[in-house]
Amino acid sequence: DETYTLGITLLATSSDLKAGQAVDRVGGMLGLPFPAGPALEQLALASTKVYKIKPPFQGDNPSISGLENKCHGEAPCDIARYCLDYIRAVVAKMTENALRSQGDLPLIYAGGVMSNSIIREDISKRYGGQFAQPAFSADNAAGVSVLAAIRDGAL
């Protein structure tokens, strides 16, 4: 009988909005269906703009809510791209901070926003991060369910 112990250390968290909330709010501003992630990604892929974003951090914790204030006055595809580039920049900085404080460790990303191809491709290329397949990233509850099933011997 194997026993699994899961240890989790919180390294950082957004001081305000979570990435999924930001995606859905910007998607709502653009009239996209909820949840907005897939439609926002398709819209962003039509943009030719390149954004260099340095999101604000307090220590290791990012602020995400500011991106909403900058999502106005541009073509919808460019607003979508800005939103996802902002989140990509947040994920990159959080990854750099984690590597700095924890050393070389495996990088695994999951959750709805992490199924976005723009974020996945960049983070994989830059940091070698591994991503759950999009089918398993649609809802954070899916990961918790798998861990509970492993713990209870169902998997």
PDB file of C-alpha atoms in Angstrom:
ATOM      1  CA  ASP A   1       0.000   0.000   0.000  1.00  0.00           C
ATOM      2  CA  GLU A   2       1.592   3.228  -1.159  1.00  0.00           C
ATOM      3  CA  THR A   3       1.013   6.451   0.694  1.00  0.00           C
ATOM      4  CA  TYR A   4       1.250   9.749  -1.103  1.00  0.00           C
ATOM      5  CA  THR A   5       2.154  12.889   0.720  1.00  0.00           C
ATOM      6  CA  LEU A   6       1.667  16.169  -0.986  1.00  0.00           C
ATOM      7  CA  GLY A   7       3.576  19.182   0.263  1.00  0.00           C
ATOM      8  CA  ILE A   8       2.671  22.574  -1.101  1.00  0.00           C
ATOM      9  CA  THR A   9       4.494  25.818  -0.440  1.00  0.00           C
ATOM     10  CA  LEU A  10       2.853  28.986  -1.677  1.00  0.00           C
ATOM     11  CA  LEU A  11       5.570  31.040  -3.368  1.00  0.00           C
ATOM     12  CA  ALA A  12       3.420  33.869  -4.710  1.00  0.00           C
ATOM     13  CA  THR A  13      -0.128  34.890  -5.458  1.00  0.00           C
ATOM     14  CA  SER A  14      -1.793  37.803  -7.157  1.00  0.00           C
ATOM     15  CA  SER A  15      -2.528  40.655  -4.790  1.00  0.00           C
ATOM     16  CA  ASP A  16      -5.843  41.312  -6.534  1.00  0.00           C
ATOM     17  CA  LEU A  17      -7.385  39.603  -9.582  1.00  0.00           C
ATOM     18  CA  LYS A  18      -6.507  36.102 -10.637  1.00  0.00           C
ATOM     19  CA  ALA A  19      -5.529  35.532 -14.274  1.00  0.00           C
ATOM     20  CA  GLY A  20      -8.773  33.744 -15.143  1.00  0.00           C
ATOM     21  CA  GLN A  21     -10.823  36.607 -13.748  1.00  0.00           C
ATOM     22  CA  ALA A  22      -8.868  39.099 -15.843  1.00  0.00           C
ATOM     23  CA  VAL A  23      -9.366  37.018 -18.994  1.00  0.00           C
ATOM     24  CA  ASP A  24     -13.098  36.780 -18.365  1.00  0.00           C
ATOM     25  CA  ARG A  25     -13.442  40.490 -17.565  1.00  0.00           C
ATOM     26  CA  VAL A  26     -11.574  41.574 -20.689  1.00  0.00           C
ATOM     27  CA  GLY A  27     -13.521  39.012 -22.701  1.00  0.00           C
ATOM     28  CA  GLY A  28     -16.748  40.446 -21.293  1.00  0.00           C
ATOM     29  CA  MET A  29     -15.668  43.967 -22.294  1.00  0.00           C
ATOM     30  CA  LEU A  30     -15.160  42.631 -25.822  1.00  0.00           C
ATOM     31  CA  GLY A  31     -18.536  40.866 -25.869  1.00  0.00           C
ATOM     32  CA  LEU A  32     -17.039  37.362 -25.855  1.00  0.00           C
ATOM     33  CA  PRO A  33     -18.878  34.366 -24.377  1.00  0.00           C
ATOM     34  CA  PHE A  34     -18.120  33.177 -20.858  1.00  0.00           C
ATOM     35  CA  PRO A  35     -15.706  31.625 -20.102  1.00  0.00           C
ATOM     36  CA  ALA A  36     -13.776  33.918 -22.430  1.00  0.00           C
ATOM     37  CA  GLY A  37     -10.410  32.121 -22.636  1.00  0.00           C
ATOM     38  CA  PRO A  38     -10.783  30.228 -25.920  1.00  0.00           C
ATOM     39  CA  ALA A  39     -12.433  33.134 -27.781  1.00  0.00           C
ATOM     40  CA  LEU A  40      -9.918  35.653 -26.379  1.00  0.00           C
ATOM     41  CA  GLU A  41      -7.047  33.442 -27.554  1.00  0.00           C
ATOM     42  CA  GLN A  42      -8.457  33.213 -31.087  1.00  0.00           C
ATOM     43  CA  LEU A  43      -8.909  36.973 -31.185  1.00  0.00           C
ATOM     44  CA  ALA A  44      -5.375  37.580 -29.857  1.00  0.00           C
ATOM     45  CA  LEU A  45      -3.849  35.310 -32.506  1.00  0.00           C
ATOM     46  CA  ALA A  46      -5.160  37.746 -35.151  1.00  0.00           C
ATOM     47  CA  SER A  47      -3.110  40.616 -33.683  1.00  0.00           C
ATOM     48  CA  THR A  48       0.215  41.618 -35.193  1.00  0.00           C
ATOM     49  CA  LYS A  49       1.194  43.802 -32.219  1.00  0.00           C
ATOM     50  CA  VAL A  50       4.054  42.921 -29.924  1.00  0.00           C
ATOM     51  CA  TYR A  51       3.807  44.168 -26.355  1.00  0.00           C
ATOM     52  CA  LYS A  52       6.695  44.480 -23.924  1.00  0.00           C
ATOM     53  CA  ILE A  53       5.054  44.465 -20.530  1.00  0.00           C
ATOM     54  CA  LYS A  54       6.556  44.801 -17.086  1.00  0.00           C
ATOM     55  CA  PRO A  55       3.707  44.054 -14.681  1.00  0.00           C
ATOM     56  CA  PRO A  56       3.900  45.504 -11.168  1.00  0.00           C
ATOM     57  CA  PHE A  57       4.990  43.209  -8.342  1.00  0.00           C
ATOM     58  CA  GLN A  58       5.125  43.703  -4.596  1.00  0.00           C
ATOM     59  CA  GLY A  59       7.859  41.322  -3.611  1.00  0.00           C
ATOM     60  CA  ASP A  60       7.021  38.117  -5.456  1.00  0.00           C
ATOM     61  CA  ASN A  61       3.301  38.888  -5.747  1.00  0.00           C
ATOM     62  CA  PRO A  62       1.963  40.393  -8.982  1.00  0.00           C
ATOM     63  CA  SER A  63      -0.876  42.805  -9.496  1.00  0.00           C
ATOM     64  CA  ILE A  64      -3.086  41.810 -12.405  1.00  0.00           C
ATOM     65  CA  SER A  65      -6.040  44.196 -12.104  1.00  0.00           C
ATOM     66  CA  GLY A  66      -4.194  47.063 -13.803  1.00  0.00           C
ATOM     67  CA  LEU A  67      -4.389  45.360 -17.165  1.00  0.00           C
ATOM     68  CA  GLU A  68      -8.123  46.083 -17.400  1.00  0.00           C
ATOM     69  CA  ASN A  69      -7.482  49.831 -17.365  1.00  0.00           C
ATOM     70  CA  LYS A  70      -5.207  49.501 -20.396  1.00  0.00           C
ATOM     71  CA  CYS A  71      -7.625  47.419 -22.441  1.00  0.00           C
ATOM     72  CA  HIS A  72      -9.402  50.255 -24.219  1.00  0.00           C
ATOM     73  CA  GLY A  73      -9.100  52.235 -27.431  1.00  0.00           C
ATOM     74  CA  GLU A  74      -7.494  49.536 -29.582  1.00  0.00           C
ATOM     75  CA  ALA A  75      -8.779  46.974 -32.039  1.00  0.00           C
ATOM     76  CA  PRO A  76     -10.380  43.999 -30.246  1.00  0.00           C
ATOM     77  CA  CYS A  77      -7.632  41.631 -31.427  1.00  0.00           C
ATOM     78  CA  ASP A  78      -4.972  43.963 -29.993  1.00  0.00           C
ATOM     79  CA  ILE A  79      -6.804  44.275 -26.670  1.00  0.00           C
ATOM     80  CA  ALA A  80      -6.993  40.481 -26.501  1.00  0.00           C
ATOM     81  CA  ARG A  81      -3.281  40.192 -27.298  1.00  0.00           C
ATOM     82  CA  TYR A  82      -2.362  42.783 -24.677  1.00  0.00           C
ATOM     83  CA  CYS A  83      -4.362  40.914 -22.042  1.00  0.00           C
ATOM     84  CA  LEU A  84      -2.672  37.594 -22.783  1.00  0.00           C
ATOM     85  CA  ASP A  85       0.779  39.161 -23.115  1.00  0.00           C
ATOM     86  CA  TYR A  86       0.274  40.812 -19.723  1.00  0.00           C
ATOM     87  CA  ILE A  87      -0.588  37.483 -18.142  1.00  0.00           C
ATOM     88  CA  ARG A  88       2.322  35.821 -19.965  1.00  0.00           C
ATOM     89  CA  ALA A  89       4.645  38.463 -18.486  1.00  0.00           C
ATOM     90  CA  VAL A  90       3.229  37.777 -15.008  1.00  0.00           C
ATOM     91  CA  VAL A  91       3.762  34.022 -15.395  1.00  0.00           C
ATOM     92  CA  ALA A  92       7.314  34.596 -16.678  1.00  0.00           C
ATOM     93  CA  LYS A  93       8.244  36.849 -13.747  1.00  0.00           C
ATOM     94  CA  MET A  94       6.665  34.486 -11.217  1.00  0.00           C
ATOM     95  CA  THR A  95       8.636  31.630 -12.800  1.00  0.00           C
ATOM     96  CA  GLU A  96      11.894  33.607 -12.619  1.00  0.00           C
ATOM     97  CA  ASN A  97      11.219  34.459  -8.976  1.00  0.00           C
ATOM     98  CA  ALA A  98      10.474  30.817  -8.136  1.00  0.00           C
ATOM     99  CA  LEU A  99      13.649  29.613  -9.830  1.00  0.00           C
ATOM    100  CA  ARG A 100      15.668  32.267  -8.028  1.00  0.00           C
ATOM    101  CA  SER A 101      14.309  31.365  -4.597  1.00  0.00           C
ATOM    102  CA  GLN A 102      13.925  27.587  -5.025  1.00  0.00           C
ATOM    103  CA  GLY A 103      16.729  26.717  -7.419  1.00  0.00           C
ATOM    104  CA  ASP A 104      16.432  24.484 -10.445  1.00  0.00           C
ATOM    105  CA  LEU A 105      13.178  22.599 -10.090  1.00  0.00           C
ATOM    106  CA  PRO A 106      10.618  21.009 -12.374  1.00  0.00           C
ATOM    107  CA  LEU A 107       8.120  23.537 -13.663  1.00  0.00           C
ATOM    108  CA  ILE A 108       4.553  22.314 -14.083  1.00  0.00           C
ATOM    109  CA  TYR A 109       1.698  24.609 -15.073  1.00  0.00           C
ATOM    110  CA  ALA A 110      -2.019  23.837 -14.946  1.00  0.00           C
ATOM    111  CA  GLY A 111      -5.302  25.679 -14.791  1.00  0.00           C
ATOM    112  CA  GLY A 112      -7.604  27.218 -17.356  1.00  0.00           C
ATOM    113  CA  VAL A 113      -5.407  30.147 -18.381  1.00  0.00           C
ATOM    114  CA  MET A 114      -2.414  27.823 -18.741  1.00  0.00           C
ATOM    115  CA  SER A 115      -4.164  26.075 -21.622  1.00  0.00           C
ATOM    116  CA  ASN A 116      -3.617  29.233 -23.704  1.00  0.00           C
ATOM    117  CA  SER A 117      -1.248  28.530 -26.622  1.00  0.00           C
ATOM    118  CA  ILE A 118       0.457  31.955 -26.488  1.00  0.00           C
ATOM    119  CA  ILE A 119       1.415  31.486 -22.843  1.00  0.00           C
ATOM    120  CA  ARG A 120       2.261  27.776 -23.193  1.00  0.00           C
ATOM    121  CA  GLU A 121       4.593  28.197 -26.157  1.00  0.00           C
ATOM    122  CA  ASP A 122       6.537  31.100 -24.655  1.00  0.00           C
ATOM    123  CA  ILE A 123       6.930  29.638 -21.164  1.00  0.00           C
ATOM    124  CA  SER A 124       7.862  26.202 -22.521  1.00  0.00           C
ATOM    125  CA  LYS A 125      10.499  27.703 -24.774  1.00  0.00           C
ATOM    126  CA  ARG A 126      11.977  30.077 -22.184  1.00  0.00           C
ATOM    127  CA  TYR A 127      11.907  27.927 -19.066  1.00  0.00           C
ATOM    128  CA  GLY A 128      11.256  24.360 -20.176  1.00  0.00           C
ATOM    129  CA  GLY A 129       7.976  24.347 -18.299  1.00  0.00           C
ATOM    130  CA  GLN A 130       5.606  21.426 -18.710  1.00  0.00           C
ATOM    131  CA  PHE A 131       1.892  22.042 -19.154  1.00  0.00           C
ATOM    132  CA  ALA A 132      -1.058  19.831 -18.451  1.00  0.00           C
ATOM    133  CA  GLN A 133      -2.968  19.041 -21.624  1.00  0.00           C
ATOM    134  CA  PRO A 134      -5.668  21.666 -22.192  1.00  0.00           C
ATOM    135  CA  ALA A 135      -8.380  19.077 -21.492  1.00  0.00           C
ATOM    136  CA  PHE A 136      -6.963  18.767 -17.953  1.00  0.00           C
ATOM    137  CA  SER A 137      -6.390  22.495 -17.495  1.00  0.00           C
ATOM    138  CA  ALA A 138      -9.934  23.706 -17.992  1.00  0.00           C
ATOM    139  CA  ASP A 139     -10.797  23.695 -14.300  1.00  0.00           C
ATOM    140  CA  ASN A 140      -8.533  23.758 -11.257  1.00  0.00           C
ATOM    141  CA  ALA A 141     -10.923  21.325  -9.588  1.00  0.00           C
ATOM    142  CA  ALA A 142      -9.818  18.612 -12.032  1.00  0.00           C
ATOM    143  CA  GLY A 143      -6.299  18.575 -10.587  1.00  0.00           C
ATOM    144  CA  VAL A 144      -7.566  18.482  -7.025  1.00  0.00           C
ATOM    145  CA  SER A 145      -9.842  15.575  -7.953  1.00  0.00           C
ATOM    146  CA  VAL A 146      -6.945  13.581  -9.398  1.00  0.00           C
ATOM    147  CA  LEU A 147      -4.844  14.170  -6.259  1.00  0.00           C
ATOM    148  CA  ALA A 148      -7.744  13.060  -4.061  1.00  0.00           C
ATOM    149  CA  ALA A 149      -8.249   9.948  -6.211  1.00  0.00           C
ATOM    150  CA  ILE A 150      -4.538   9.085  -5.916  1.00  0.00           C
ATOM    151  CA  ARG A 151      -4.631   9.623  -2.166  1.00  0.00           C
ATOM    152  CA  ASP A 152      -7.704   7.425  -1.793  1.00  0.00           C
ATOM    153  CA  GLY A 153      -6.255   4.669  -3.983  1.00  0.00           C
ATOM    154  CA  ALA A 154      -8.739   5.096  -6.825  1.00  0.00           C
ATOM    155  CA  LEU A 155      -5.934   5.772  -9.316  1.00  0.00           C
TER     156      LEU A 155
END
